[in-house]
Short mmCIF file of C-alpha atoms and ligand atoms in Angstrom, two decimals:
data_model
loop_
_atom_site.label_atom_id
_atom_site.label_comp_id
_atom_site.label_asym_id
_atom_site.label_seq_id
_atom_site.Cartn_x
_atom_site.Cartn_y
_atom_site.Cartn_z
CA UNK W 89 -100.78 100.89 50.09
CA UNK W 90 -96.97 100.25 49.98
CA UNK W 91 -96.11 97.08 48.11
CA UNK W 92 -92.52 95.72 49.33
CA UNK W 93 -91.50 92.49 47.53
CA UNK W 94 -88.94 90.39 49.82
CA UNK W 95 -89.81 86.91 48.39
CA UNK W 96 -87.46 86.71 45.63
CA UNK W 97 -86.53 83.06 46.43
CA UNK W 98 -90.14 82.16 45.46
CA UNK W 99 -89.84 84.02 42.24
CA UNK W 100 -88.62 87.33 40.80
CA UNK W 101 -90.17 90.06 38.73
CA UNK W 102 -89.23 89.81 34.99
CA UNK W 103 -86.68 92.27 33.88
CA UNK W 104 -88.03 94.67 31.44
CA UNK W 105 -85.22 93.93 28.96
CA UNK W 106 -85.80 90.27 29.10
CA UNK W 107 -89.59 90.84 28.46
CA UNK W 108 -88.64 92.93 25.72
CA UNK W 109 -86.52 90.54 23.84
CA UNK W 110 -89.17 87.81 24.49
CA UNK W 111 -92.16 89.77 23.23
CA UNK W 112 -91.54 89.33 19.40
CA UNK W 113 -91.47 85.53 19.82
CA UNK W 114 -95.13 85.67 21.31
CA UNK W 115 -96.29 88.00 18.53
CA UNK W 116 -94.87 88.36 14.95
CA UNK W 117 -92.03 85.85 15.35
CA UNK W 118 -94.30 82.90 16.40
CA UNK W 119 -93.04 80.26 14.12
CA UNK W 120 -92.52 76.76 15.20
CA UNK W 121 -88.68 76.51 15.71
CA UNK W 122 -88.73 73.09 13.86
CA UNK W 123 -90.53 74.33 10.81
CA UNK W 124 -88.48 74.63 7.67
CA UNK W 125 -89.74 77.85 6.52
CA UNK W 126 -88.58 81.43 7.38
CA UNK W 127 -90.97 81.64 10.34
CA UNK W 128 -89.19 78.47 11.86
CA UNK W 129 -85.73 79.55 10.99
CA UNK W 130 -86.41 82.86 13.14
CA UNK W 131 -87.31 80.71 16.12
CA UNK W 132 -84.31 78.23 15.57
CA UNK W 133 -81.96 81.06 15.30
CA UNK W 134 -83.40 82.53 18.58
CA UNK W 135 -83.02 79.29 20.46
CA UNK W 136 -79.53 78.76 19.14
CA UNK W 137 -78.50 82.34 20.49
CA UNK W 138 -80.13 81.49 24.00
CA UNK W 139 -78.16 78.26 23.89
CA UNK W 140 -75.06 80.10 23.41
CA UNK W 141 -76.01 82.61 26.19
CA UNK W 142 -76.53 79.64 28.59
CA UNK W 143 -73.26 77.85 27.49
CA UNK W 144 -71.47 81.06 28.22
CA UNK W 145 -73.08 81.45 31.56
CA UNK W 146 -72.10 77.71 32.49
CA UNK W 147 -68.66 77.98 30.67
CA UNK W 148 -69.59 74.66 28.68
CA UNK W 149 -70.33 73.54 25.02
CA UNK W 150 -73.81 74.46 23.46
CA UNK W 151 -74.24 70.89 22.98
CA UNK W 152 -74.38 70.15 26.56
CA UNK W 153 -77.20 72.73 27.35
CA UNK W 154 -80.85 71.52 27.22
CA UNK W 155 -83.89 73.62 27.72
CA UNK W 156 -86.89 72.04 29.68
CA UNK W 157 -90.09 73.34 31.03
CA UNK W 158 -89.02 74.09 34.49
CA UNK W 159 -86.12 73.30 37.20
CA UNK W 160 -88.43 70.71 38.67
CA UNK W 161 -88.27 69.01 35.30
CA UNK W 162 -84.42 69.36 35.04
CA UNK W 163 -84.02 67.90 38.66
CA UNK W 164 -86.40 65.02 37.75
CA UNK W 165 -84.62 64.37 34.44
CA UNK W 166 -81.19 64.38 35.86
CA UNK W 167 -82.22 61.86 38.67
CA UNK W 168 -84.54 59.55 36.96
CA UNK W 169 -82.65 59.79 33.52
CA UNK W 170 -79.27 58.74 35.40
CA UNK W 171 -81.08 56.00 37.53
CA UNK W 172 -82.98 54.42 34.49
CA UNK W 173 -79.77 54.14 32.67
CA UNK W 174 -78.01 52.57 35.37
CA UNK W 175 -80.88 50.15 36.17
CA UNK W 176 -80.47 48.88 32.63
CA UNK W 177 -76.66 48.53 32.88
CA UNK W 178 -76.04 47.40 36.58
CA UNK W 179 -76.57 44.37 38.42
CA UNK W 180 -78.11 45.32 41.99
CA UNK W 181 -79.71 48.46 43.20
CA UNK W 182 -78.17 51.85 42.28
CA UNK W 183 -77.21 54.16 45.22
CA UNK W 184 -77.62 57.95 45.35
CA UNK W 185 -76.20 60.35 47.89
CA UNK W 186 -78.22 63.50 48.54
CA UNK W 187 -78.79 65.88 51.58
CA UNK W 188 -81.61 66.23 54.00
CA UNK W 189 -82.41 69.72 52.84
CA UNK W 190 -82.65 69.42 49.05
CA UNK W 191 -85.59 71.11 47.27
CA UNK W 192 -88.55 68.66 46.86
CA UNK W 193 -87.94 68.42 43.27
CA UNK W 194 -84.90 66.43 44.26
CA UNK W 195 -85.80 64.88 47.53
CA UNK W 196 -89.19 63.72 46.58
CA UNK W 197 -87.91 62.23 43.33
CA UNK W 198 -85.30 60.31 45.17
CA UNK W 199 -87.74 59.23 47.87
CA UNK W 200 -90.02 58.03 45.28
CA UNK W 201 -87.36 55.84 43.57
CA UNK W 202 -86.57 54.53 47.06
CA UNK W 203 -90.19 53.67 47.99
CA UNK W 204 -90.71 51.63 44.72
CA UNK W 205 -87.54 49.76 45.57
CA UNK W 206 -85.28 50.85 42.60
CA UNK W 207 -82.78 52.52 44.46
CA UNK W 208 -80.92 52.89 47.80
CA UNK W 209 -80.52 56.34 49.13
CA UNK W 210 -78.34 58.08 51.85
CA UNK W 211 -79.68 61.61 53.09
CA UNK W 212 -76.71 63.36 54.48
CA UNK W 213 -77.08 65.43 57.76
CA UNK W 214 -76.31 69.12 57.66
CA UNK W 215 -75.78 70.23 61.36
CA UNK W 216 -77.10 73.36 62.75
CA UNK W 217 -75.34 75.52 60.18
CA UNK W 218 -77.28 73.84 57.32
CA UNK W 219 -74.09 72.77 55.41
CA UNK W 220 -73.10 69.42 53.94
CA UNK W 221 -69.60 68.23 54.52
CA UNK W 222 -67.53 66.82 51.72
CA UNK W 223 -66.06 64.21 54.26
CA UNK W 224 -69.51 62.93 54.66
CA UNK W 225 -70.15 62.59 50.98
CA UNK W 226 -66.74 60.45 50.71
CA UNK W 227 -67.63 58.23 53.99
CA UNK W 228 -71.02 57.27 52.40
CA UNK W 229 -69.70 56.22 49.02
CA UNK W 230 -70.57 52.73 48.14
CA UNK W 231 -69.68 50.38 45.41
CA UNK W 232 -73.05 50.82 43.82
CA UNK W 233 -73.20 54.70 44.12
CA UNK W 234 -74.07 56.23 40.87
CA UNK W 235 -75.06 59.74 41.73
CA UNK W 236 -74.64 62.38 44.19
CA UNK W 237 -77.29 65.17 44.10
CA UNK W 238 -76.34 68.20 46.40
CA UNK W 239 -78.06 71.54 45.94
CA UNK W 240 -75.67 74.72 45.40
CA UNK W 241 -77.65 77.02 47.66
CA UNK W 242 -80.69 76.22 49.74
CA UNK W 243 -84.09 77.81 48.92
CA UNK W 244 -85.20 78.27 52.61
CA UNK W 245 -82.13 79.19 54.43
CA UNK W 246 -79.74 80.35 51.72
CA UNK W 247 -76.77 78.34 52.97
CA UNK W 248 -74.15 77.49 50.20
CA UNK W 249 -72.77 74.07 49.84
CA UNK W 250 -69.05 73.12 49.19
CA UNK W 251 -69.95 72.17 45.62
CA UNK W 252 -66.58 72.60 44.31
CA UNK W 253 -64.84 70.59 46.95
CA UNK W 254 -67.39 67.74 46.60
CA UNK W 255 -66.81 67.93 42.68
CA UNK W 256 -62.95 67.45 43.19
CA UNK W 257 -63.45 64.56 45.59
CA UNK W 258 -65.81 62.71 43.27
CA UNK W 259 -63.34 63.44 40.33
CA UNK W 260 -60.49 61.85 42.38
CA UNK W 261 -62.65 58.89 43.39
CA UNK W 262 -63.82 58.16 39.79
CA UNK W 263 -60.22 58.50 38.63
CA UNK W 264 -58.68 56.35 41.23
CA UNK W 265 -61.36 53.61 41.43
CA UNK W 266 -62.32 53.70 37.88
CA UNK W 267 -65.98 54.41 38.89
CA UNK W 268 -68.61 56.62 37.07
CA UNK W 269 -70.30 58.48 39.93
CA UNK W 270 -72.18 61.33 38.41
CA UNK W 271 -72.57 64.71 40.34
CA UNK W 272 -75.73 66.77 39.95
CA UNK W 273 -76.42 70.16 41.70
CA UNK W 274 -79.52 72.25 41.77
CA UNK W 275 -77.99 75.72 41.17
CA UNK W 276 -81.48 77.40 41.04
CA UNK W 277 -81.04 79.67 44.20
CA UNK W 278 -77.33 80.14 43.45
CA UNK W 279 -77.36 81.41 39.85
CA UNK W 280 -77.83 85.17 40.79
CA UNK W 281 -74.89 85.28 43.03
CA UNK W 282 -72.52 82.46 42.71
CA UNK W 283 -70.01 81.26 39.88
CA UNK W 284 -71.70 78.42 37.96
CA UNK W 285 -68.79 77.57 35.78
CA UNK W 286 -69.42 73.68 35.67
CA UNK W 287 -65.66 72.90 35.28
CA UNK W 288 -64.81 74.68 38.39
CA UNK W 289 -67.70 73.24 40.12
CA UNK W 290 -66.65 69.69 38.75
CA UNK W 291 -70.37 68.85 38.09
CA UNK W 292 -71.71 66.63 35.23
CA UNK W 293 -75.50 67.84 35.59
CA UNK W 294 -76.80 71.20 36.75
CA UNK W 295 -80.08 72.67 37.29
CA UNK W 296 -81.29 76.26 36.40
CA UNK W 297 -84.73 78.11 36.51
CA UNK W 298 -85.70 81.16 34.46
CA UNK W 299 -88.03 82.72 37.00
CA UNK W 300 -85.44 82.92 39.82
CA UNK W 301 -83.19 85.04 37.75
CA UNK W 302 -85.64 87.97 36.48
CA UNK W 303 -86.70 85.68 33.54
CA UNK W 304 -89.95 83.94 32.80
CA UNK W 305 -91.59 81.22 34.31
CA UNK W 306 -92.05 77.68 32.96
CA UNK W 307 -88.57 77.43 31.66
CA UNK W 308 -85.65 75.27 32.94
CA UNK W 309 -82.04 74.63 32.02
CA UNK W 310 -80.27 71.35 32.35
CA UNK W 311 -76.66 71.17 31.83
CA UNK W 312 -75.41 67.54 30.97
CA UNK W 313 -71.76 67.00 30.46
CA UNK W 314 -70.72 65.32 27.19
CA UNK W 315 -70.54 61.65 27.78
CA UNK W 316 -73.09 61.60 30.63
CA UNK W 317 -75.91 59.15 29.65
CA UNK W 318 -79.41 59.69 30.72
CA UNK W 319 -82.58 58.14 29.59
CA UNK W 320 -85.37 60.30 28.59
CA UNK W 321 -88.33 60.27 30.75
CA UNK W 322 -91.01 61.44 28.34
CA UNK W 323 -91.40 60.66 24.59
CA UNK W 324 -92.80 61.85 21.34
CA UNK W 325 -90.50 64.42 19.46
CA UNK W 326 -86.92 64.98 18.50
CA UNK W 327 -86.64 68.45 20.35
CA UNK W 328 -83.70 68.80 22.72
CA UNK W 329 -82.21 65.71 21.34
CA UNK W 330 -85.15 63.84 22.63
CA UNK W 331 -84.35 64.58 26.25
CA UNK W 332 -87.17 67.04 26.49
CA UNK W 333 -89.32 66.58 23.57
CA UNK W 334 -92.28 68.69 22.57
CA UNK W 335 -92.74 72.00 20.53
CA UNK W 336 -90.00 74.49 22.00
CA UNK W 337 -91.09 77.36 24.28
CA UNK W 338 -89.23 79.79 21.99
CA UNK W 339 -90.04 83.05 23.98
CA UNK W 340 -89.42 81.36 27.26
CA UNK W 341 -85.95 80.08 26.02
CA UNK W 342 -85.13 83.39 24.66
CA UNK W 343 -86.01 84.89 27.99
CA UNK W 344 -83.95 82.47 30.04
CA UNK W 345 -80.98 83.06 27.70
CA UNK W 346 -81.23 86.86 28.06
CA UNK W 347 -81.66 86.56 31.84
CA UNK W 348 -78.49 84.64 32.10
CA UNK W 349 -76.69 87.05 30.08
CA UNK W 350 -77.78 89.80 32.47
CA UNK W 351 -76.52 87.94 35.53
CA UNK W 352 -73.13 87.68 34.32
CA UNK W 353 -72.99 91.40 34.09
CA UNK W 354 -74.50 92.30 37.34
CA UNK W 355 -71.92 91.50 39.94
CA UNK W 356 -72.13 94.90 41.40
CA UNK W 357 -75.63 94.39 42.68
CA UNK W 358 -74.46 91.51 44.66
CA UNK W 359 -72.88 93.89 47.16
CA UNK W 360 -75.81 96.05 47.11
CA UNK W 361 -78.10 93.33 47.95
CA UNK W 362 -75.86 92.03 50.67
CA UNK W 363 -75.64 95.43 52.40
CA UNK W 364 -79.54 95.72 52.45
CA UNK W 365 -79.83 92.19 53.80
CA UNK W 366 -77.32 92.94 56.46
CA UNK W 367 -79.06 96.02 57.46
CA UNK W 368 -82.32 94.07 57.78
CA UNK W 369 -80.84 91.10 59.56
CA UNK W 370 -78.69 93.35 61.92
CA UNK W 371 -81.79 95.59 62.45
CA UNK W 372 -84.07 92.58 63.45
CA UNK W 373 -81.67 90.78 65.84
CA UNK W 374 -80.62 94.09 67.69
CA UNK W 375 -84.19 95.42 68.03
CA UNK W 376 -86.35 92.49 68.45
CA UNK W 377 -85.58 90.22 71.51
CA UNK W 378 -85.98 86.40 70.97
CA UNK W 379 -84.89 86.35 67.38
CA UNK W 380 -82.22 84.08 65.76
CA UNK W 381 -80.74 83.50 62.38
CA UNK W 382 -81.30 80.08 61.04
CA UNK W 383 -78.42 78.45 59.24
CA UNK W 384 -74.70 79.68 58.72
CA UNK W 385 -74.03 83.21 58.74
CA UNK W 386 -70.98 82.98 56.42
CA UNK W 387 -71.96 80.37 53.99
CA UNK W 388 -75.01 81.99 52.99
CA UNK W 389 -76.47 83.66 49.86
CA UNK W 390 -76.30 87.49 50.12
CA UNK W 391 -80.03 87.80 49.73
CA UNK W 392 -81.25 85.50 52.38
CA UNK W 393 -82.16 85.93 55.96
CA UNK W 394 -84.26 83.26 57.59
CA UNK W 395 -85.10 84.36 61.03
CA UNK W 396 -87.06 82.62 63.76
CA UNK W 397 -89.22 84.94 66.36
CA UNK W 398 -89.63 82.91 69.63
CA UNK W 399 -93.30 82.38 70.71
CA UNK W 400 -94.98 83.67 67.51
CA UNK W 401 -96.14 81.50 64.46
CA UNK W 402 -94.49 82.33 61.25
CA UNK W 403 -97.91 82.42 59.43
CA UNK W 404 -99.11 85.20 61.88
CA UNK W 405 -96.13 87.16 61.07
CA UNK W 406 -96.56 86.62 57.50
CA UNK W 407 -100.10 87.68 57.47
CA UNK W 408 -99.35 90.83 59.74
CA UNK W 409 -96.65 91.97 57.30
CA UNK W 410 -98.86 91.29 54.25
CA UNK W 411 -101.33 93.71 55.68
CA UNK W 412 -98.76 96.33 55.78
CA UNK W 413 -97.77 95.57 52.24
CA UNK W 414 -94.77 93.41 52.81
CA UNK W 415 -94.39 90.09 51.07
CA UNK W 416 -92.29 87.38 52.68
CA UNK W 417 -92.81 83.70 53.24
CA UNK W 418 -92.44 80.92 55.80
CA UNK W 419 -90.22 78.07 54.60
CA UNK W 420 -90.39 77.20 50.73
CA UNK W 421 -93.33 78.42 48.62
CA UNK W 422 -94.04 75.03 47.86
CA UNK W 423 -94.52 74.06 51.48
CA UNK W 424 -96.52 77.01 52.22
CA UNK W 425 -100.03 76.16 53.14
CA UNK W 426 -98.92 73.05 54.91
CA UNK W 427 -99.00 72.82 58.66
CA UNK W 428 -95.99 70.70 58.68
CA UNK W 429 -92.99 72.30 60.36
CA UNK W 430 -90.23 73.13 57.78
CA UNK W 431 -88.22 69.89 57.05
CA UNK W 432 -85.07 72.12 56.31
CA UNK W 433 -85.25 73.79 59.74
CA UNK W 434 -85.82 70.44 61.30
CA UNK W 435 -82.88 68.95 59.70
CA UNK W 436 -80.97 71.79 61.45
CA UNK W 437 -82.12 70.54 64.82
CA UNK W 438 -84.23 73.57 65.40
CA UNK W 439 -87.04 71.78 67.11
CA UNK W 440 -90.56 72.21 66.18
CA UNK W 441 -91.32 75.55 67.78
CA UNK W 442 -88.46 77.31 66.08
CA UNK W 443 -89.18 75.64 62.83
CA UNK W 444 -92.68 76.84 63.00
CA UNK W 445 -91.77 80.42 64.00
CA UNK W 446 -89.41 81.35 61.13
CA UNK W 447 -89.61 84.02 58.27
CA UNK W 448 -87.91 83.90 55.19
CA UNK W 449 -86.65 87.35 53.70
CA UNK W 450 -85.30 87.17 50.36
CA UNK W 451 -84.22 90.15 48.73
CA UNK W 452 -83.57 91.21 45.21
CA UNK W 453 -82.09 93.69 42.75
CA UNK W 454 -85.22 95.86 42.92
CA UNK W 455 -85.22 96.37 46.84
CA UNK W 456 -84.24 99.74 48.11
CA UNK W 457 -82.94 101.06 51.54
CA UNK W 458 -86.30 102.90 52.16
CA UNK W 459 -88.04 99.51 52.08
CA UNK W 460 -85.64 98.01 54.62
CA UNK W 461 -86.06 101.06 56.82
CA UNK W 462 -89.98 100.56 56.62
CA UNK W 463 -89.70 96.86 57.57
CA UNK W 464 -87.61 97.61 60.51
CA UNK W 465 -90.01 100.19 61.51
CA UNK W 466 -93.21 97.98 61.42
CA UNK W 467 -91.84 94.75 62.35
CA UNK W 468 -91.17 95.29 66.04
CA UNK W 469 -94.81 96.54 66.73
CA UNK W 470 -96.07 93.46 64.88
CA UNK W 471 -93.99 90.96 66.85
CA UNK W 472 -94.94 92.75 70.02
CA UNK W 473 -98.71 92.44 69.50
CA UNK W 474 -98.58 88.90 68.30
CA UNK W 475 -96.53 87.85 71.32
CA UNK W 476 -99.15 89.48 73.82
CA UNK W 477 -101.70 87.09 72.46
CA UNK W 478 -99.63 84.09 71.65
CA UNK W 479 -100.39 80.88 73.50
CA UNK W 480 -96.83 79.79 72.99
CA UNK W 481 -95.42 82.64 75.08
N1 PLP T 606 -85.03 73.99 42.99
C1 PLP T 606 -85.01 74.88 43.92
C2 PLP T 606 -83.60 75.15 44.82
C3 PLP T 606 -85.89 75.86 43.94
O1 PLP T 606 -85.71 76.95 44.76
C4 PLP T 606 -86.96 75.86 43.06
C5 PLP T 606 -88.25 76.70 43.16
O2 PLP T 606 -88.57 77.10 44.15
C6 PLP T 606 -86.97 74.82 42.16
C7 PLP T 606 -85.93 73.92 42.05
C8 PLP T 606 -88.06 74.56 41.12
O3 PLP T 606 -88.07 75.52 40.32
P1 PLP T 606 -89.20 75.57 39.16
O4 PLP T 606 -90.36 76.45 39.78
O5 PLP T 606 -88.59 76.21 37.94
O6 PLP T 606 -89.84 74.22 38.86
#
């Protein structure tokens, strides 16, 4: 059976080269990076190299790079860390600005803090294009705003947010009003395709994940600008300067470092991925009636096509494609299995039916034109068959 993987926003296949540099640290170079003997030294040096690779990718100092257990943890650390510090320093409740379409790692953390009464939060609308407006950030700033957290690119619809513009705006505000509003971005989905130089973006905190960039799972990166104060959220060790204590996942760290190094070298494939995505998108929109793209066409990652198919449930399309050997997803991987319509599509004003009838195709560097041709061949028949039996039609 054919196996075509179009779910790269959920996770990516590990690059063979990345795997081969990790392998020794799972085998003969297994030492604890904190041990003072030769075995430990090997691990320590490997982590140091990976920290340099991450710093090169981000355009920052190695002292500003922290390795964590996942991007979910990095997002939590950024938000909870800043808020805990602010709660100890400020009078009154700190205020956070975020968007309505953040990944749950950001959104649920902020909602939790709001629910337990520790913060005030503003969830910016994104309009039908799925894009946050920098003016809206400015309009919603308050005296007690301590953090703005806006994702670089959305995991469901791939829309790209004006991070550099928001970064400049906040820097000017901080300078003029002598405030200290920190800016965090979740760059997990953007890292393969967009410039993540932290100075160009004007961010204070930035999140990355290993497994979305052809690296291993269970490893995250948190960039924290020098001088930005966050409180740890777990305790019990000196590792990562106490911000993420616990014995280092040396192989994972080596893997994410190598993956980040490879991203910098692979700009040529961005055009290749975009060409295939455009072929898929154009093919579907032209050959199947009742189809529409969700989110902005222009401000979008080159690998994402999130399409609604009127009168058909997204889950039925997913299952039918799966039978033909094609892996896609509905909404975000974390939300799959849930019967709730995608909150991201609802925030775009899509309406329940459209939000239930969407499929996310997310391409990657291993996809080929033949695979796209195959999807374009089998999909019209699938949609036609499902529409015939659909109670929604
Ligand atoms: N942020 C975004 C935008 C994501 O797409 C994901 C993964 O789906 C995460 C955070 C969480 O990443 P991890 O699996 O490393 O916790």
